[in-house]
XYZ file of C-alpha atoms in Angstrom:
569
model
C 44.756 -66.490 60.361
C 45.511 -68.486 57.076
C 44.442 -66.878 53.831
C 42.783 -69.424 51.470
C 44.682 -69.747 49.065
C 43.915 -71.926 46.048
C 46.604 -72.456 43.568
C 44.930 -72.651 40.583
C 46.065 -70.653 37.636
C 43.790 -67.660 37.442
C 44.020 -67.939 32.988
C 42.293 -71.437 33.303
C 39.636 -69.593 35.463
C 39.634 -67.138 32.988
C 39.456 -69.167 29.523
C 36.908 -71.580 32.042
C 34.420 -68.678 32.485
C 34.891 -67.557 28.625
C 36.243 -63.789 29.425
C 39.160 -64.457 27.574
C 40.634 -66.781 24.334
C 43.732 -68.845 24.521
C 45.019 -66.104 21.909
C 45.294 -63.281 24.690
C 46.849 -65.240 27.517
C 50.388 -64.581 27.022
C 52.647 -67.820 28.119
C 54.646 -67.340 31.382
C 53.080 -64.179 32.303
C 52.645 -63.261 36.409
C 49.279 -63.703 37.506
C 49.024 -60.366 39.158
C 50.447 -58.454 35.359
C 48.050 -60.402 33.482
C 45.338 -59.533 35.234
C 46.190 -55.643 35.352
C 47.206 -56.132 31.252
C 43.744 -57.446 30.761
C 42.077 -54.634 31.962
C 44.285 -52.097 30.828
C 43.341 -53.492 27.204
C 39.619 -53.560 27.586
C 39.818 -57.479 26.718
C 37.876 -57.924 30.234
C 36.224 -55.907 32.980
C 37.294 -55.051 36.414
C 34.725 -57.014 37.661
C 35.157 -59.935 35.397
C 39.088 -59.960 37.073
C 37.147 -59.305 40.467
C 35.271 -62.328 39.723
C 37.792 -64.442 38.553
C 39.913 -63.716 41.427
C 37.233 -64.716 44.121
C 37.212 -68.044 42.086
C 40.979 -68.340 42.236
C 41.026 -67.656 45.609
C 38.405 -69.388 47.228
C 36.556 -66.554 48.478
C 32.982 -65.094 47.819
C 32.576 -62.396 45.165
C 30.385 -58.929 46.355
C 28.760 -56.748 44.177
C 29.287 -53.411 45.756
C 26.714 -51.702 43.487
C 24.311 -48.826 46.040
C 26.608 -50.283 48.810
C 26.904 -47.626 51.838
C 28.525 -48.212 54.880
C 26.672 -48.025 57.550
C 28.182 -45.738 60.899
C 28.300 -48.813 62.920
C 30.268 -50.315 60.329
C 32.887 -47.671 60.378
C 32.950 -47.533 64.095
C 34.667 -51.164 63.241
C 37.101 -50.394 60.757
C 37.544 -46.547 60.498
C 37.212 -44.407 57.047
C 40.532 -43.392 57.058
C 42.197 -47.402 57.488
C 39.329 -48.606 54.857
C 41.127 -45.948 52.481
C 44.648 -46.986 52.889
C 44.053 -50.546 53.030
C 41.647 -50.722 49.722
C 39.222 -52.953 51.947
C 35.462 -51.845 52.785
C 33.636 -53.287 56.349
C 30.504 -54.813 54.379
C 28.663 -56.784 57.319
C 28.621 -57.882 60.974
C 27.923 -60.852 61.491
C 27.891 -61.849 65.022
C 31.633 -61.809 66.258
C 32.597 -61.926 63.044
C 32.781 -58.859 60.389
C 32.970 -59.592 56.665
C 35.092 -57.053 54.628
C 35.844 -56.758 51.433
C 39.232 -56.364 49.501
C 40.853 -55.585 46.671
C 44.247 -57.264 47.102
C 43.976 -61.152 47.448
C 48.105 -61.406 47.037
C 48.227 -59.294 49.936
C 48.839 -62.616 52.817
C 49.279 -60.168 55.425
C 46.359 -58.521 55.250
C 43.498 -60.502 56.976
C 45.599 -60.397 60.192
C 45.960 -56.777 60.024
C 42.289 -56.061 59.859
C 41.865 -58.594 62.590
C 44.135 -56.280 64.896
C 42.262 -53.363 63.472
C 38.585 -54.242 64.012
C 39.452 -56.412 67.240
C 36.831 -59.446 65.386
C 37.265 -62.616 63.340
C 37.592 -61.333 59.907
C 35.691 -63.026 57.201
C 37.104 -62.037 53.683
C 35.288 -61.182 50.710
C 36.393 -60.041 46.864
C 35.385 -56.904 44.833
C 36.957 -54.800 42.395
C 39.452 -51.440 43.653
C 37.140 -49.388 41.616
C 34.275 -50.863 43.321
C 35.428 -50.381 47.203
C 36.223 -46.571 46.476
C 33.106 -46.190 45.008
C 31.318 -47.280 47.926
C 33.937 -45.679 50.636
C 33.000 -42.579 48.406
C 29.468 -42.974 48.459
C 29.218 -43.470 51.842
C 31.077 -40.739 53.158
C 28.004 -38.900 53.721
C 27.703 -40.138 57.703
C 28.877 -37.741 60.466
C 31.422 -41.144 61.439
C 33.694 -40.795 58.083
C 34.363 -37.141 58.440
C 35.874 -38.342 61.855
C 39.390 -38.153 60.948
C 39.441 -38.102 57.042
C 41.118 -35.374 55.269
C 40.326 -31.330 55.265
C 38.822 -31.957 51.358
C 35.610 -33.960 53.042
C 34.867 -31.003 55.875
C 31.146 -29.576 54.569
C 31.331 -26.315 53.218
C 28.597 -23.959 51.781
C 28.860 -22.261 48.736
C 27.763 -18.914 48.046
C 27.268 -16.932 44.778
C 29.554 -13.554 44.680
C 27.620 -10.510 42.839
C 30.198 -11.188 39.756
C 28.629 -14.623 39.553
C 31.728 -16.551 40.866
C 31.357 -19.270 43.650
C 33.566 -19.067 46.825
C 33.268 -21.607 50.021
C 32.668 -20.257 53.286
C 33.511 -22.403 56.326
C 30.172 -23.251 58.348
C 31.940 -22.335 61.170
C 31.632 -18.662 60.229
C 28.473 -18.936 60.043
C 27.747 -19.043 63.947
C 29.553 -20.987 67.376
C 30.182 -24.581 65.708
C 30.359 -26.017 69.158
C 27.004 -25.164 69.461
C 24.937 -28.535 69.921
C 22.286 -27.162 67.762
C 24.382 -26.384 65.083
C 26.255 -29.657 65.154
C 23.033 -31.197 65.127
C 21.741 -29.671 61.700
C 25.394 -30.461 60.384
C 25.172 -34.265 61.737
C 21.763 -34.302 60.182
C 22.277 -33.067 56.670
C 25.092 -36.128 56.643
C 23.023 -38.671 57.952
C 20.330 -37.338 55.158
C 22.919 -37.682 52.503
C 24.202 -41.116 53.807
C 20.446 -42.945 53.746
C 19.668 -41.613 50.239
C 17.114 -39.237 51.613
C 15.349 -36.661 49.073
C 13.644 -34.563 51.845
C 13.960 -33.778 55.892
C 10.601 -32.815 57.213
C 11.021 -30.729 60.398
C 7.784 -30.623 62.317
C 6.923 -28.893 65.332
C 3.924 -30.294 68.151
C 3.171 -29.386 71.591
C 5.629 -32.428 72.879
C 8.648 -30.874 70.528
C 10.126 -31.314 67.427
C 9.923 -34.260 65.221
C 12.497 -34.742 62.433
C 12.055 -36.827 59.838
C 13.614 -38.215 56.289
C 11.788 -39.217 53.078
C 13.473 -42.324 51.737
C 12.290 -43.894 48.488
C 8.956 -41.597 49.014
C 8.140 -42.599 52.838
C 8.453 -40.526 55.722
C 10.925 -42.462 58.807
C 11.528 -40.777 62.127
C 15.345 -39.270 61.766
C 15.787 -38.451 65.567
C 13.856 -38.689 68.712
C 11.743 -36.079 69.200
C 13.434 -32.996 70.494
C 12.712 -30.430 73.280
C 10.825 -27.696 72.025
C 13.001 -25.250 73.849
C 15.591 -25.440 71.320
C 12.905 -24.447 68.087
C 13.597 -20.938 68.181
C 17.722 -21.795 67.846
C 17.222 -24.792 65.504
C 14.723 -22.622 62.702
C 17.144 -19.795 63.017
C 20.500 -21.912 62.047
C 18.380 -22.679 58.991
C 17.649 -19.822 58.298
C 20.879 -18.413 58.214
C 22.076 -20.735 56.206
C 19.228 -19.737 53.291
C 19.863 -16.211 54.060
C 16.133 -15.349 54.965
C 15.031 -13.027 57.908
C 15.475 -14.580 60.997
C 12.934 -11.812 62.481
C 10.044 -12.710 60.507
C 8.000 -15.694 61.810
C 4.433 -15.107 60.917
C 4.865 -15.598 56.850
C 6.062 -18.255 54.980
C 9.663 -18.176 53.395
C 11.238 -19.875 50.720
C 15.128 -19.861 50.203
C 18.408 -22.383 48.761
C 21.588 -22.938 49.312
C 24.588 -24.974 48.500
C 26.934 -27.129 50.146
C 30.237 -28.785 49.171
C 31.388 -32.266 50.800
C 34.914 -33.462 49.139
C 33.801 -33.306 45.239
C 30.009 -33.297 45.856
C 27.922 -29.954 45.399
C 24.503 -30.593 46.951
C 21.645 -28.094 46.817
C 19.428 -27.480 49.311
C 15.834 -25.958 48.982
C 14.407 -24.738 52.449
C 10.650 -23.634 52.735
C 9.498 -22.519 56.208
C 5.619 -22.402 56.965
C 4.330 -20.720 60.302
C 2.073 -23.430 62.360
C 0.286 -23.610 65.789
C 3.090 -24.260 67.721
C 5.860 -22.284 65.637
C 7.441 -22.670 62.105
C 7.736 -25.953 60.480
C 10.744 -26.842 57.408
C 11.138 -29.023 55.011
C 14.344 -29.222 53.079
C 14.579 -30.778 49.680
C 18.124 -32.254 48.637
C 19.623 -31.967 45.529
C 22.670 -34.413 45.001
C 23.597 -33.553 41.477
C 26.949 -35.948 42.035
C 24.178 -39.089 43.173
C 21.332 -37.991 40.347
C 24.470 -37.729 37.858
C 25.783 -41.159 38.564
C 22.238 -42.823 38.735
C 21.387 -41.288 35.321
C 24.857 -42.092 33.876
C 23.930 -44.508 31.145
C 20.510 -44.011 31.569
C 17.583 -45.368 28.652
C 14.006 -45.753 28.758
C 14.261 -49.689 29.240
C 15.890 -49.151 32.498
C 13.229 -47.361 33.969
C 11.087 -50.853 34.334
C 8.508 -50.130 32.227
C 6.174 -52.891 30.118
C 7.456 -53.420 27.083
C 4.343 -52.760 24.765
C 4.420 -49.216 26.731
C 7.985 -48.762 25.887
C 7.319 -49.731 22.521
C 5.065 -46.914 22.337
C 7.095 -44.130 24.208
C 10.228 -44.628 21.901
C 8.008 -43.989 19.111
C 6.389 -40.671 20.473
C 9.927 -39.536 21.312
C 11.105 -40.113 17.909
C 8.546 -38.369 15.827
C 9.445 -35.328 14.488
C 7.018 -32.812 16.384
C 4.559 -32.898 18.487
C 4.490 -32.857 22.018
C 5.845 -35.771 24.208
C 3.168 -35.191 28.219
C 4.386 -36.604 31.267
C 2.363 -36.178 34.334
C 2.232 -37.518 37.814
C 2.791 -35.725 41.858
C 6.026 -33.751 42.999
C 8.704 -36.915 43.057
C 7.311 -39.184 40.648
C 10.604 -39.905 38.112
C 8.934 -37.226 35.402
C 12.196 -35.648 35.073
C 13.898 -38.869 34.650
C 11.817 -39.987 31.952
C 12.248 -37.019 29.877
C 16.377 -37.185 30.742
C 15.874 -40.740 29.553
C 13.994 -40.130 26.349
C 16.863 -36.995 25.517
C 19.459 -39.187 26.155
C 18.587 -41.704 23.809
C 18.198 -38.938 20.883
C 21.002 -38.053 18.684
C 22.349 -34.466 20.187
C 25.136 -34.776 17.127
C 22.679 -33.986 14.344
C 19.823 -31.828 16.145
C 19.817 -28.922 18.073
C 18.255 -29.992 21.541
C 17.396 -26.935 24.934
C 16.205 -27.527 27.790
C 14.917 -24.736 30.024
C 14.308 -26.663 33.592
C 13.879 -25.633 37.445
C 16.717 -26.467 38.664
C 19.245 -28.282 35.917
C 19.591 -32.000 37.962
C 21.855 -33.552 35.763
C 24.593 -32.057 32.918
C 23.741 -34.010 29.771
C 26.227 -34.101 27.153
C 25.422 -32.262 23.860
C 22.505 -30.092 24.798
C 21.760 -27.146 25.872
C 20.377 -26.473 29.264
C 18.805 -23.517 30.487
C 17.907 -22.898 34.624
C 15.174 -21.177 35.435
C 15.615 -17.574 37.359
C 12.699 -16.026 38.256
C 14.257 -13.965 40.588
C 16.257 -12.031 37.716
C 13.066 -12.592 35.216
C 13.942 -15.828 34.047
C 10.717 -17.855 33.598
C 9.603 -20.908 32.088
C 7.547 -18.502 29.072
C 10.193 -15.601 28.787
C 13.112 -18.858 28.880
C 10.765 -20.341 26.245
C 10.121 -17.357 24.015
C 14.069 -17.268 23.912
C 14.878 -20.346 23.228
C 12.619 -20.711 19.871
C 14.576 -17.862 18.418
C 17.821 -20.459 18.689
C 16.420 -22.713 15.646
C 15.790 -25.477 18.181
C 14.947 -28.745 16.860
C 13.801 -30.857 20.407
C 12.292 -28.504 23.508
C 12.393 -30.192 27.104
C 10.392 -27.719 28.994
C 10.852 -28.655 32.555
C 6.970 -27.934 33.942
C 3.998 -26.153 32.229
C 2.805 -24.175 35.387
C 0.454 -21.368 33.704
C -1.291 -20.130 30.720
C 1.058 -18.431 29.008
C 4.068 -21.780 29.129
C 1.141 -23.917 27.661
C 0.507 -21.775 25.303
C 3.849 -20.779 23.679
C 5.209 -24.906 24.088
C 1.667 -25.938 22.398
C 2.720 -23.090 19.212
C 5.685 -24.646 19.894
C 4.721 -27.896 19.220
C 2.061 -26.882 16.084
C 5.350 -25.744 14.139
C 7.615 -28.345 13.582
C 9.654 -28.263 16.953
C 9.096 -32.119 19.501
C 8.471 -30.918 22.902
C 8.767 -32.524 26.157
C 7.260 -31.407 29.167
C 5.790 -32.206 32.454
C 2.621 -31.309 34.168
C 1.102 -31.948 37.017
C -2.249 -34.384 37.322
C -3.130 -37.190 38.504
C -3.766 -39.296 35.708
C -3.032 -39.153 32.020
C -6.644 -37.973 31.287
C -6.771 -35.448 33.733
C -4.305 -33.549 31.924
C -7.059 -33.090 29.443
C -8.840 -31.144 31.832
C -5.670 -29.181 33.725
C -5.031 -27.550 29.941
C -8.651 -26.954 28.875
C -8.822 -24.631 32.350
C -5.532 -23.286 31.336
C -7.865 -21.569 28.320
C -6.028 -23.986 25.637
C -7.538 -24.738 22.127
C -8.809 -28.022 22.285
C -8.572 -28.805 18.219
C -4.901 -27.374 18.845
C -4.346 -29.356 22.053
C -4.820 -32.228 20.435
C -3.032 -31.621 17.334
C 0.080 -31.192 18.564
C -0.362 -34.213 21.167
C 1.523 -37.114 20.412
C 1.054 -38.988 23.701
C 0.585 -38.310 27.400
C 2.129 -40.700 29.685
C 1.188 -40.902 33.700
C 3.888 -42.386 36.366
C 4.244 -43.179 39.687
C 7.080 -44.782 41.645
C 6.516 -47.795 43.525
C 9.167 -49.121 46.129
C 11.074 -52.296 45.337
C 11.705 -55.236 47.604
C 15.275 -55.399 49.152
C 17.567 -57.806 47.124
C 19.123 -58.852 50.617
C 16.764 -59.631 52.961
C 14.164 -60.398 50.107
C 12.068 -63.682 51.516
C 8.779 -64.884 50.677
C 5.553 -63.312 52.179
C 1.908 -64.979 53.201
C -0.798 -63.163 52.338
C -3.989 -63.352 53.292
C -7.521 -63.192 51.587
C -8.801 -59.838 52.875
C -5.316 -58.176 51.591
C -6.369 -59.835 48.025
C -9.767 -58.840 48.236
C -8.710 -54.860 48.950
C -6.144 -54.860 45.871
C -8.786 -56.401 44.018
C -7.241 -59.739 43.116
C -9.600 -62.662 43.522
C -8.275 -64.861 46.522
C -8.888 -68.372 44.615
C -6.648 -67.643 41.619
C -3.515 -65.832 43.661
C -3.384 -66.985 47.606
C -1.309 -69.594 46.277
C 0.926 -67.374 44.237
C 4.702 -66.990 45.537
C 4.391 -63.401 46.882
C 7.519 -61.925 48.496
C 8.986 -59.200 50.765
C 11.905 -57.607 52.770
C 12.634 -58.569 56.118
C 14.614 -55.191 56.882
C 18.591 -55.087 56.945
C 21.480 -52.763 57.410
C 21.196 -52.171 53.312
C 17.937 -50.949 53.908
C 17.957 -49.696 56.948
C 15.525 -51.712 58.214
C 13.147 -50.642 55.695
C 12.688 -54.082 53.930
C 12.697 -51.482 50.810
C 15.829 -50.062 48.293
C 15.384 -47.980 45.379
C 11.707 -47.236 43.518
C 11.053 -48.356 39.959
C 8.081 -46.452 37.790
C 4.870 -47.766 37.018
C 3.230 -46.161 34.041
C 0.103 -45.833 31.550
C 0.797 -44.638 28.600
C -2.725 -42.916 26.142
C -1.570 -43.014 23.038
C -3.687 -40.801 20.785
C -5.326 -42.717 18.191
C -8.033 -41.337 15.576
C -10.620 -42.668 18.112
C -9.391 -41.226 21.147
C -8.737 -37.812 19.393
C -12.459 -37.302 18.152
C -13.462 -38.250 21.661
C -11.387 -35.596 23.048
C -12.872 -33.394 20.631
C -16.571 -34.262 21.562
C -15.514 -33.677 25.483
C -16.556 -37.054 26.210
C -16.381 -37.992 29.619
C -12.614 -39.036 31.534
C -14.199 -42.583 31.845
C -15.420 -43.382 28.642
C -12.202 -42.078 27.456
C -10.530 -44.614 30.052
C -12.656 -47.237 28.382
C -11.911 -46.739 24.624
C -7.925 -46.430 25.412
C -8.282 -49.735 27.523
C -10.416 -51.243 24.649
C -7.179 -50.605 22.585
C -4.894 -51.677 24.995
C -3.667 -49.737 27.543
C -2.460 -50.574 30.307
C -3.790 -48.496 33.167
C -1.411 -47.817 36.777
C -3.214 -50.463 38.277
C -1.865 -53.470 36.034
C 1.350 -51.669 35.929
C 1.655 -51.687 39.818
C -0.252 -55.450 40.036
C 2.331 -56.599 37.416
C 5.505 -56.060 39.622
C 3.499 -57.290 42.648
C 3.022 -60.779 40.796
C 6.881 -60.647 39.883
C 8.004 -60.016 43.237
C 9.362 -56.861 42.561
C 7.351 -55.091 44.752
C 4.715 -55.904 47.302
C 1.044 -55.480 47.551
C 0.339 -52.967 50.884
C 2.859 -50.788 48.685
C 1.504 -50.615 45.223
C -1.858 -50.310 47.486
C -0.409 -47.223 48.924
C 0.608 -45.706 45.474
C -2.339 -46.438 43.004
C -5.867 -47.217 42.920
C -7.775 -50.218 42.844
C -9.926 -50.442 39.550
């Protein structure tokens, strides 16, 4: 196999495509130095070179951005080879597999991958940084542990009574040639390899279903197991949470903590007795996935409208108050508020946060984790943290009384607050802190807006195509089938990126009641939720609906999904 080599001189490319002047192209400098000097400097980016590159050499450029490799991928070209060679399997496409490399000097290469994967080997270009990235991202899958070094074997972590961590092999926690056992382990990697936030173990009269919550939708994991092997399954869970393995009749809540290579990932189990025995769900907690998704992270890359945006970044800028998100378990409310904190200035104020768990680590605050198992609530961690001259609060959830009712004080003198609560729309949360027994006239005082969110799930970039829809689909979103049948309406087809899904990563929707003289006095008067609804409209809001129906029309998302997250008006 030939590599396509085109000998044009990658500085023209460069000067061509403007990443470079004339001014930092040293004359007679090697192709492969200039490009590595380039970067080095910070003059250009390693995907700029990447890019350039792929020009130079004739071959197409891949943005490896949320890549994973998929098992059946790896079954091609191993995790271990991938590694060594700085190349990453990326598709199969009939007898042909399309990989991507690093190293376009390296002539030898294509026919070495052809001898390793045993197909016709299409090349493609990315940056290094890029392909470990991915290969690191998607080592998650039972198939990369196959072979790869002792630092990727999955560990748990426990907490010694002197508060220090220390790994403990799974293997000592029961036979790991055990097929149950091996079958938790395989699916806590598949989990992590599909982006899953949740696996839903449910048990019927046929046997035991296992599923995964991807982008907020449940998908079948396994097929469905015999029911014989319930009693062995719950109990390696169970184990692993330290709970009583005896008691089956009550429900139980526990954690705990596992280490793959440099990834800590929490895991929060909660066992429920049912008719046919004890049903789990397991929430995941990648703090390494969370940490890079947040990296970088402002309010205008959440996808929200711009007059709404407009409005938050004003509310998070006053100097007190109190900043309400609300919305369901899973709705991006802690993401806002990281969002809003990361785009204050942490140099010149005293920011704490006081949260259940800490998700992320963000750089010049102060973060407290809830324990309530030592005494560490949400009110007693509040209390606390007002006596360390704070200027911005984040409280993670207002769950009772007493939380509203210190972060509202809170909020009355002179400190900006941030906290979540749970309703279903941003004037229901009206109602959730009247029952609470909160002040009204203080209430909305200290309220400087209250902003609801949902997350809808976007339309694969690589199998995106367009979509017919039909009249009665119009007519239950509430669009009017003469004005949009002929809009250009889109969806996913399903691919390996999305597993078949058609869907890959969730954007938020939002309405955003700002509290203006008119809508306070309402509030006041206990007016009712929809004439309340009505006057912020009036004023221009826009309401979940439009939010949703606005990323519909731009083919961000499609209709039976925004129909599945909102309401029609």
């Amino acid at each position: 196999m030939r590599h396509p080599f085109q000998p044009r001189p990658l500085a023209e490319i460069l000067l061509e495509r403007r990443f470079v002047d004339e001014a930092q192209i040293a004359a007679g400098e090697a192709e492969v130095q200039l490009g590595e000097r380039l970067v080095r400097e910070g003059v250009i980016t390693a995907e700029q070179l990447a890019e350039a590159l792929a020009a130079q050499f004739a071959l197409p450029y891949v943005d490896l951005n949320d890549f994973s490799v998929t098992p059946e991928l790896f079954g091609r070209l191993p995790a271990t080879q991938a590694y060594a060679l700085g190349a990453i399997p990326y598709r199969l496409n009939g007898s042909a597999i399309e990989v991507a490399i690093a190293d376009p000097y390296d002539l030898t290469l294509p026919d070495r991958l052809e001898h390793l994967t045993g197909l016709r080997v299409k090349l493609l270009l990315a940056s290094p940084g890029a392909i470990q990235a991915a290969l690191k991202r998607s080592q998650g899958s039972a198939e990369v542990l196959k072979g790869v070094s002792e630092d990727f074997r999955l560990v748990m972590v426990k907490e010694t009574e002197e508060g220090r961590e220390e790994t403990v092999s799974l293997e000592k926690l029961g036979d790991v040639s055990s097929p149950v056992v091996r079958l938790i382990n395989t699916l806590l990697l598949d989990a992590l390899a599909k982006r899953a936030s949740d696996i839903h173990v449910e048990t019927y009269e046929g046997g035991i279903a296992v599923k995964y919550r991807i982008d907020g939708v449940l998908y079948p994991a396994v097929e469905t197991l015999d029911r014989r092997h319930h009693g062995a399954f719950i109990s390696r869970l169970k184990v692993m949470a330290e709970l009583d393995i005896a008691e089956k009749r009550v429900p139980q809540d526990g954690r705990f903590k596992l280490r793959l290579g440099a990834r800590d990932i929490d895991f929060r189990i909660s066992i429920i007795p049912s008719v046919y025995g004890e049903d789990v769900v397991v929430r995941i907690l990648d703090k390494s996935a969370i940490t890079q998704g947040l990296r970088g992270l402002r309010l205008d890359s959440l996808g929200m409208a711009g007059e709404t945006l407009k409005k938050l970044r004003r509310a998070v800028r006053e100097p007190y108050g109190m900043v309400l998100i609300t919305g369901p378990t899973g709705s991006g409310k802690t993401t806002t508020l990281y969002a809003a904190l990361s785009e204050l200035d942490a140099g010149e104020e005293k920011i704490i946060t006081i949260e259940d768990p800490v998700e992320y680590q963000l750089e010049g605050i102060v973060q407290i984790p809830v324990n309530e198992k030592k005494g560490l609530t949400f009110a007693r961690g509040l209390r606390s943290v007002l006596r360390h001259d704070p200027d911005k609060i984040m409280v993670g959830e207002i769950r009772d009384a007493e939380t509203a009712q210190i972060a509202l004080q809170s909020a009355l003198t002179g400190h900006l607050v941030f906290t979540t609560v749970h309703a279903n729309n941003a004037f229901d949360v009206i109602g959730r802190f009247t029952h609470m027994g909160v002040d009204v006239y203080s209430f909305v005082s200290a309220l400087n807006c209250v902003m609801a969110q949902r997350l809808v799930r976007l339309i694969c970039p690589r199998c995106r195509r367009e979509a017919g829809v039909d009249a009665e689909l119009l007519e239950l979103s509430g669009l009017d089938p003469m004005r949009y049948l002929q809009h250009k309406w889109f969806e996913g087809a399903g691919c390996e990126y999305c597993h078949g899904t058609g869907y890959r990563s969730r954007a938020a929707i939002t309405e955003l009641l700002d509290l203006s003289p008119g809508v306070r006095q309402m509030i006041l008067e206990r007016r009712p939720a929809a004439d309340l609804q009505a006057a912020a409209v009036k004023e221009g809001m826009i309401t979940l609906r439009q939010s949703a129906v606005a990323k519909a029309l731009a083919g961000e998302t499609t209709l039976k999904e925004i129909n599945r997250v909102t309401f029609v008006d």
